[in-house]
Coordinates of C-alpha atoms in Angstrom, one line a residue:
M70 CA -8.6 -80.6 7.6
N71 CA -11.8 -82.5 6.8
Q72 CA -12.4 -83.7 3.3
P73 CA -15.5 -81.6 2.5
F74 CA -13.4 -78.5 3.2
A75 CA -10.6 -79.7 1.1
S76 CA -13.0 -80.3 -1.7
R77 CA -14.7 -77.0 -1.3
L78 CA -11.4 -75.1 -1.6
G79 CA -10.3 -77.2 -4.5
L80 CA -6.9 -77.9 -3.1
V81 CA -5.0 -79.9 -5.6
C82 CA -1.4 -81.0 -5.9
C83 CA -0.3 -78.1 -7.9
L84 CA 1.3 -74.8 -7.2
I85 CA -0.8 -71.6 -7.5
T86 CA 1.5 -68.7 -8.2
L87 CA 1.4 -64.9 -8.4
S88 CA 3.6 -63.0 -10.9
L89 CA 5.3 -60.2 -9.1
S90 CA 8.7 -58.6 -9.1
G91 CA 11.8 -59.7 -7.1
D92 CA 13.1 -58.0 -4.0
N93 CA 14.6 -58.5 -0.6
W94 CA 12.7 -58.6 2.7
P95 CA 15.0 -56.5 4.9
A96 CA 12.7 -55.8 7.9
W97 CA 9.7 -57.0 9.8
R98 CA 6.7 -56.6 7.4
G99 CA 9.1 -55.9 4.5
A100 CA 11.0 -52.9 3.2
D101 CA 8.1 -50.4 3.7
G102 CA 6.8 -52.0 6.9
L103 CA 3.3 -52.5 5.4
G104 CA 3.4 -56.3 4.8
I105 CA 2.9 -56.0 1.1
V106 CA 4.7 -58.5 -1.1
K107 CA 6.5 -57.2 -4.2
D108 CA 8.1 -60.3 -5.5
G109 CA 7.1 -63.7 -6.9
P110 CA 5.9 -66.1 -8.2
I111 CA 5.0 -67.4 -4.7
P112 CA 3.2 -70.5 -3.6
L113 CA -0.3 -70.3 -2.3
H114 CA -0.3 -74.1 -1.5
W115 CA 2.2 -76.1 0.5
G116 CA 2.6 -78.6 3.3
A117 CA 5.2 -80.0 5.6
Q118 CA 6.3 -82.3 2.8
E119 CA 5.2 -80.3 -0.3
N120 CA 6.9 -77.3 -1.9
V121 CA 9.5 -77.2 0.9
K122 CA 13.0 -76.3 -0.3
W123 CA 14.6 -76.8 3.1
K124 CA 14.0 -76.5 6.8
A125 CA 16.6 -75.8 9.4
A126 CA 16.4 -76.7 13.1
L127 CA 16.2 -74.0 15.7
P128 CA 17.4 -74.4 19.3
A129 CA 14.3 -73.1 21.0
P130 CA 10.9 -71.4 20.3
G131 CA 10.8 -67.8 19.3
N132 CA 8.3 -65.2 18.0
S133 CA 10.5 -63.1 15.7
T134 CA 10.2 -63.0 11.9
P135 CA 13.1 -63.8 9.5
V136 CA 14.5 -61.1 7.3
V137 CA 16.2 -61.8 3.9
W138 CA 18.9 -60.1 1.9
G139 CA 20.6 -61.8 -1.0
D140 CA 21.8 -65.3 0.0
C141 CA 21.3 -64.6 3.7
V142 CA 18.3 -65.3 6.0
F143 CA 18.6 -63.8 9.4
V144 CA 16.7 -64.8 12.6
T145 CA 17.0 -63.6 16.2
Q146 CA 17.1 -66.4 18.7
A147 CA 17.3 -67.0 22.4
N148 CA 18.6 -70.2 23.9
P149 CA 17.4 -70.6 27.5
K150 CA 19.8 -73.5 28.1
T151 CA 22.9 -71.4 27.4
N152 CA 21.5 -67.9 28.1
E153 CA 22.6 -66.9 24.6
R154 CA 20.8 -64.1 22.7
M155 CA 21.9 -64.2 19.2
L156 CA 21.5 -63.5 15.5
M157 CA 21.6 -66.5 13.3
C158 CA 22.5 -66.3 9.6
F159 CA 21.4 -69.2 7.3
D160 CA 22.3 -69.8 3.7
R161 CA 19.3 -69.0 1.6
G162 CA 20.2 -71.8 -0.9
D163 CA 20.2 -74.8 1.4
G164 CA 19.4 -73.7 4.9
A165 CA 22.9 -74.3 6.3
L166 CA 23.9 -72.2 9.3
K167 CA 26.6 -69.7 8.2
W168 CA 27.2 -68.2 11.6
K169 CA 25.7 -67.1 14.8
S170 CA 26.7 -64.0 16.9
G171 CA 25.4 -62.4 20.0
V172 CA 25.9 -62.3 23.8
V173 CA 25.4 -64.4 26.9
Y174 CA 23.1 -62.7 29.2
D175 CA 22.1 -64.4 32.5
K176 CA 20.6 -61.5 34.4
P177 CA 16.9 -61.8 35.3
E178 CA 14.5 -60.2 32.9
T179 CA 10.7 -60.5 33.0
T180 CA 8.7 -61.7 30.0
H181 CA 5.6 -63.7 29.4
R182 CA 6.0 -67.5 29.0
T183 CA 4.6 -67.2 25.5
N184 CA 7.0 -64.4 24.5
P185 CA 10.5 -65.8 24.6
Y186 CA 13.5 -63.4 24.6
C187 CA 14.6 -62.0 21.2
A188 CA 11.1 -61.5 20.1
A189 CA 12.1 -58.5 18.0
S190 CA 13.0 -59.1 14.3
P191 CA 16.3 -58.0 12.7
V192 CA 16.7 -55.2 10.2
T193 CA 19.3 -54.9 7.4
D194 CA 20.5 -52.6 4.6
G195 CA 22.6 -55.2 2.9
E196 CA 25.8 -54.3 4.7
R197 CA 24.8 -54.2 8.4
V198 CA 22.2 -56.2 10.5
V199 CA 20.9 -54.5 13.6
V200 CA 19.1 -56.4 16.4
T201 CA 17.8 -55.6 19.8
F202 CA 18.1 -58.0 22.7
A203 CA 16.2 -55.7 25.1
S204 CA 18.1 -55.5 28.4
A205 CA 21.0 -57.4 26.8
G206 CA 21.6 -54.5 24.4
V207 CA 21.4 -53.4 20.8
F208 CA 23.9 -55.0 18.4
C209 CA 25.1 -54.3 14.9
F210 CA 26.8 -57.0 12.9
D211 CA 28.3 -57.2 9.4
F212 CA 27.3 -59.9 7.0
E213 CA 30.2 -62.1 8.2
G214 CA 28.9 -62.1 11.8
N215 CA 31.4 -59.6 13.1
E216 CA 30.2 -57.2 15.8
V217 CA 30.4 -53.6 14.5
W218 CA 29.0 -51.9 17.6
R219 CA 26.7 -52.5 20.6
R220 CA 24.7 -50.2 22.9
D221 CA 23.3 -50.7 26.4
L222 CA 20.1 -48.7 26.5
G223 CA 19.4 -49.9 30.1
P224 CA 17.0 -52.5 31.4
Q225 CA 13.8 -53.1 29.6
V226 CA 11.2 -54.1 32.3
H227 CA 7.7 -55.2 31.5
E228 CA 6.1 -58.5 32.8
W229 CA 5.2 -59.4 29.2
G230 CA 8.7 -58.5 27.8
N231 CA 9.0 -56.7 24.5
A232 CA 8.6 -57.1 20.7
S233 CA 9.3 -53.8 18.9
S234 CA 11.8 -54.2 16.0
P235 CA 14.4 -51.7 14.9
V236 CA 13.9 -49.6 11.7
L237 CA 16.6 -48.2 9.4
Y238 CA 16.2 -44.7 7.8
Q239 CA 18.9 -42.5 6.2
G240 CA 21.8 -43.6 8.3
L241 CA 19.8 -44.0 11.5
C242 CA 18.6 -47.0 13.4
L243 CA 15.3 -46.1 15.0
L244 CA 14.2 -48.2 18.0
Y245 CA 11.4 -48.1 20.5
H246 CA 13.1 -49.4 23.7
G247 CA 10.0 -50.3 25.6
P248 CA 7.5 -50.9 27.1
G249 CA 8.2 -50.1 30.7
E250 CA 9.6 -47.3 32.8
G251 CA 11.8 -45.0 30.8
A252 CA 10.5 -46.3 27.5
A253 CA 11.7 -44.1 24.5
I254 CA 12.3 -44.1 20.8
V255 CA 16.1 -43.9 20.4
A256 CA 17.7 -42.9 17.1
M257 CA 21.2 -44.2 16.7
D258 CA 23.8 -43.7 14.1
K259 CA 23.7 -46.8 12.0
N260 CA 27.5 -47.0 11.6
T261 CA 28.6 -46.2 15.2
G262 CA 25.6 -46.7 17.5
R263 CA 25.9 -43.2 18.7
T264 CA 22.7 -41.6 20.0
V265 CA 21.4 -38.9 17.6
W266 CA 18.1 -38.1 19.3
T267 CA 15.8 -39.6 22.0
Y268 CA 12.0 -39.1 22.3
Q269 CA 10.6 -40.2 25.7
E270 CA 7.3 -42.0 25.6
P271 CA 4.6 -39.6 26.9
A272 CA 3.5 -40.2 30.5
F273 CA 0.6 -42.4 31.2
V274 CA -2.5 -40.6 32.4
P275 CA -4.5 -42.7 34.9
G276 CA -8.2 -42.7 34.4
P277 CA -11.2 -44.9 33.4
R278 CA -10.4 -47.6 30.9
T279 CA -12.5 -48.5 27.9
D280 CA -10.8 -51.8 27.2
G281 CA -11.9 -53.5 30.4
F282 CA -8.4 -55.0 31.0
K283 CA -7.2 -55.0 34.5
G284 CA -4.2 -57.4 34.6
R285 CA -2.2 -57.8 37.8
E286 CA -1.1 -54.2 38.1
S287 CA -2.9 -51.5 40.0
G288 CA -5.1 -49.7 37.4
G289 CA -4.6 -52.4 34.8
M290 CA -1.9 -53.4 32.3
I291 CA -0.3 -50.7 30.2
G292 CA 2.3 -50.5 27.5
S293 CA 2.9 -50.6 23.8
F294 CA 4.5 -53.4 21.8
S295 CA 4.4 -51.5 18.5
T296 CA 7.1 -51.2 15.9
P297 CA 7.3 -47.6 14.6
L298 CA 6.2 -47.1 11.0
L299 CA 7.9 -44.9 8.4
I300 CA 5.4 -43.3 6.0
K301 CA 5.6 -40.6 3.3
V302 CA 3.0 -37.9 3.2
A303 CA 3.1 -35.1 0.6
G304 CA 6.8 -36.0 -0.1
Q305 CA 7.8 -35.8 3.6
E306 CA 8.7 -38.8 5.8
E307 CA 7.1 -39.3 9.2
L308 CA 7.7 -41.8 11.9
V309 CA 4.4 -43.0 13.3
M310 CA 4.2 -44.7 16.7
S311 CA 1.3 -46.2 18.6
F312 CA 2.0 -45.3 22.2
S313 CA -0.2 -46.1 25.2
Q314 CA -3.2 -43.8 25.0
R315 CA -2.1 -42.0 21.8
V316 CA -0.6 -42.1 18.4
Q317 CA 2.1 -39.7 17.4
G318 CA 4.0 -38.6 14.3
L319 CA 7.7 -37.6 14.6
N320 CA 10.3 -36.2 12.2
P321 CA 12.5 -39.3 11.8
L322 CA 15.7 -37.2 11.4
T323 CA 15.3 -35.0 14.5
G324 CA 12.7 -36.7 16.7
K325 CA 10.6 -33.5 16.7
L326 CA 6.9 -34.1 17.4
L327 CA 4.9 -33.3 14.3
W328 CA 1.4 -34.3 15.5
N329 CA -0.5 -36.0 18.3
C330 CA -3.8 -37.8 18.4
E331 CA -5.3 -38.9 21.7
G332 CA -7.7 -41.8 22.2
L333 CA -6.0 -45.2 22.1
N334 CA -6.4 -47.4 25.1
P335 CA -3.5 -48.0 27.5
L336 CA -2.5 -51.5 26.1
I337 CA -1.3 -51.6 22.5
Y338 CA -0.2 -54.8 20.7
T339 CA -0.3 -54.0 17.0
S340 CA 1.8 -51.5 15.0
P341 CA 0.3 -48.7 12.9
I342 CA -0.8 -49.5 9.3
F343 CA -0.9 -47.1 6.4
G344 CA -2.4 -46.9 3.0
E345 CA -4.4 -44.5 0.7
N346 CA -3.1 -41.6 2.8
K347 CA -4.8 -42.9 5.9
I348 CA -3.3 -44.2 9.2
V349 CA -5.0 -46.9 11.3
C350 CA -3.9 -47.8 14.8
M351 CA -5.5 -50.6 16.8
G352 CA -5.4 -51.1 20.5
G353 CA -5.0 -54.5 22.2
F354 CA -7.5 -56.5 24.3
K355 CA -10.9 -55.0 23.3
G356 CA -9.2 -51.7 22.7
T357 CA -9.9 -48.7 20.6
T358 CA -9.2 -48.5 16.8
I359 CA -8.4 -45.0 15.4
A360 CA -8.4 -44.1 11.7
L361 CA -6.7 -40.8 10.7
Q362 CA -6.3 -38.7 7.6
A363 CA -2.5 -38.3 7.2
G364 CA -0.9 -34.9 6.8
G365 CA -1.9 -33.2 10.0
R366 CA 0.2 -31.0 12.3
G367 CA -0.2 -30.3 16.0
D368 CA -3.2 -31.8 17.9
I369 CA -5.2 -33.7 15.3
S370 CA -7.4 -35.6 17.8
E371 CA -10.5 -34.0 16.2
S372 CA -9.4 -32.4 12.9
H373 CA -8.0 -35.5 11.3
L374 CA -9.9 -38.2 13.0
L375 CA -12.0 -40.2 10.5
W376 CA -13.6 -42.6 12.9
E377 CA -12.9 -44.6 16.1
A378 CA -14.3 -47.9 17.4
V379 CA -14.2 -48.6 21.1
A380 CA -14.0 -52.1 22.6
T381 CA -13.1 -53.9 19.4
K382 CA -11.8 -57.5 19.0
N383 CA -8.5 -58.4 20.6
R384 CA -5.8 -57.9 18.0
L385 CA -2.2 -58.9 18.2
G386 CA -1.3 -59.1 14.5
C387 CA -1.3 -56.1 12.1
G388 CA -3.8 -55.8 9.2
I389 CA -3.6 -54.6 5.6
I390 CA -5.1 -51.6 3.9
Y391 CA -6.2 -52.5 0.3
E392 CA -8.6 -50.9 -2.2
G393 CA -10.7 -49.0 0.4
A394 CA -10.8 -51.7 3.0
I395 CA -9.0 -52.8 6.1
Y396 CA -8.3 -56.5 6.5
V397 CA -7.4 -57.9 9.9
V398 CA -7.5 -61.3 11.7
N399 CA -8.3 -61.0 15.4
M400 CA -6.5 -63.1 18.0
D401 CA -9.5 -65.5 18.1
G402 CA -9.0 -66.4 14.4
I403 CA -12.0 -64.4 13.2
A404 CA -11.2 -62.3 10.1
Q405 CA -12.8 -59.0 9.4
C406 CA -13.1 -56.6 6.5
L407 CA -13.8 -53.0 7.4
D408 CA -14.6 -50.0 5.3
L409 CA -11.5 -47.8 5.4
A410 CA -13.5 -44.5 5.2
S411 CA -16.1 -45.3 7.8
G412 CA -14.9 -48.2 9.9
E413 CA -18.2 -50.1 9.2
E414 CA -17.9 -53.8 9.0
I415 CA -18.2 -55.3 5.6
W416 CA -17.8 -58.9 6.7
E417 CA -16.7 -61.0 9.6
E418 CA -15.9 -64.7 9.3
R419 CA -14.0 -67.4 11.2
V420 CA -11.3 -68.8 9.0
E421 CA -11.3 -72.5 8.8
A422 CA -7.9 -73.9 9.8
A423 CA -6.3 -77.4 9.7
G424 CA -4.7 -77.4 13.2
A425 CA -6.4 -77.5 16.6
D426 CA -5.5 -73.9 17.5
G427 CA -6.8 -71.3 15.1
T428 CA -5.9 -68.3 17.2
S429 CA -3.4 -65.9 15.7
W430 CA -0.6 -63.7 17.0
S431 CA 0.9 -63.1 13.6
S432 CA 0.6 -60.3 11.1
M433 CA -0.9 -61.0 7.7
I434 CA 0.8 -60.1 4.4
L435 CA -0.7 -59.2 1.0
A436 CA 0.5 -60.9 -2.2
G437 CA -1.3 -59.7 -5.3
E438 CA -5.0 -60.1 -4.3
H439 CA -4.4 -62.7 -1.6
L440 CA -3.9 -62.4 2.1
L441 CA -1.7 -64.9 3.9
V442 CA -2.7 -65.3 7.5
P443 CA -0.6 -67.5 9.9
N444 CA -2.1 -69.0 13.1
K445 CA -0.6 -70.6 16.2
S446 CA -1.0 -74.2 14.8
G447 CA 1.4 -73.5 12.0
D448 CA -1.3 -73.1 9.4
V449 CA -1.3 -70.3 6.9
V450 CA -4.8 -69.5 5.7
V451 CA -5.1 -67.9 2.3
L452 CA -7.9 -65.4 1.8
K453 CA -9.0 -63.3 -1.1
A454 CA -8.5 -59.6 -0.5
S455 CA -12.1 -58.9 -1.5
K456 CA -15.2 -57.3 -0.1
N457 CA -16.8 -60.7 -0.5
F458 CA -15.3 -63.3 1.9
E459 CA -13.5 -66.1 0.1
Q460 CA -11.1 -68.6 1.7
V461 CA -8.8 -70.0 -1.0
A462 CA -6.6 -72.5 0.9
V463 CA -5.1 -73.6 4.2
N464 CA -1.6 -74.9 4.4
S465 CA -0.1 -76.5 7.5
L466 CA 3.4 -77.1 8.7
G467 CA 2.2 -78.7 11.9
E468 CA 4.4 -76.7 14.3
T469 CA 3.4 -74.0 16.7
M470 CA 4.0 -70.5 15.2
N471 CA 3.7 -66.9 16.4
S472 CA 5.9 -65.2 13.9
S473 CA 5.0 -63.6 10.5
I474 CA 6.0 -64.5 7.0
A475 CA 9.0 -63.1 5.1
V476 CA 8.9 -63.2 1.2
S477 CA 11.8 -62.8 -1.2
D478 CA 12.1 -63.7 -4.9
G479 CA 9.1 -66.0 -4.8
E480 CA 10.1 -67.9 -1.7
L481 CA 8.4 -67.8 1.7
F482 CA 10.4 -67.9 4.9
I483 CA 8.5 -69.1 8.0
R484 CA 9.8 -69.4 11.5
T485 CA 8.0 -72.0 13.7
D486 CA 9.0 -73.0 17.2
K487 CA 11.2 -75.8 15.9
H488 CA 12.4 -74.8 12.4
L489 CA 13.1 -72.1 9.9
W490 CA 11.3 -73.1 6.7
C491 CA 11.9 -72.1 3.1
L492 CA 9.0 -72.7 0.8
G493 CA 8.9 -72.3 -2.9
Q494 CA 8.7 -74.1 -6.3
A495 CA 10.4 -77.3 -5.2
G496 CA 9.7 -81.0 -5.3
D497 CA 8.0 -82.9 -2.6
K498 CA 11.2 -83.9 -0.7
V499 CA 12.2 -81.9 2.4
A500 CA 15.9 -80.9 2.8
A501 CA 16.2 -80.9 6.6
R502 CA 19.1 -79.7 8.7

């Protein structure tokens, strides 16, 4: 980071904090799947040697996000040297490895070189932790690392692998086992792994593409990497999923289709976002963004469509809805603020980062009035969630990162290619393991 930028941001050797209430971070993007922080105080300024409580070495790179419950921090991890796919449990207090459990899986499975195995994040309810290892199976462990059950849902075949994380709801584990042939949302009994219902992904309809992406397959690359999102509308829960070419709402207890909206492009990276009774789904690689008024039934492609934008920026990370605006950082590191009601752009700015690679695969989080945006260089850029662009800080760990941030009781948990980090109100010394 150059000195004028440091001066302009007013970065000083003090800790900026937000006063919020404490909570666990039990799933990717938090308890409600929206990426909104409900605990604190949290740091808005740190570095590789500043405000680091501990860091724990990881055996190989990975893209999954940690989850936190009580004194446990859980991370999914693949080890290409041993063919292990595992769940690792670290002590929240000092970063010591409590246990690791999983499976050795040496059968061939396709993925992209930048998407290592075990890309999906864990989910927990405080008693059980459920993980998916794609073709290697779905596993449930207790908090001592004992296997409770496992399920083989069949091979998961896509040349870019997978990333969708499991979701827990009223005794069910809901998982999108895809993309690829036979992709489906499977609802399993949380305690036994027994299938309760299955919803097959709707068939792909060949036709002209608006996203311009051809890939290496005939007709272009297709598939969704979304994690389903649970929302509550008029007191009723819905499971929202961005499939290829469409977004749909299901009854989470039965798998019954509640509503359908056509219009997404065939390649989907991001998961749905929700706020102010509106659903926003973004396609990948210059794809289509759709904004819907929640609460529809049947075909809502026209009746509940607020707006759509075709050939938008390439987005891998999820955005945030806050006070009438959508905030998103595109893959190229350019941040946007869009009007929630109309989709019109309020501002577009390139965030200034410390590392050489300012591109981002990660999803932002909202803490108070601040957005925390990770990038591939291991920076976390802090922006004001405002309709006037304001960059507050940039904090660098100096290690490649594609995961998102977990927050619990005022501490940040960040997974880089080399370490699991715990950041908080600590001294300048790093407790490394």
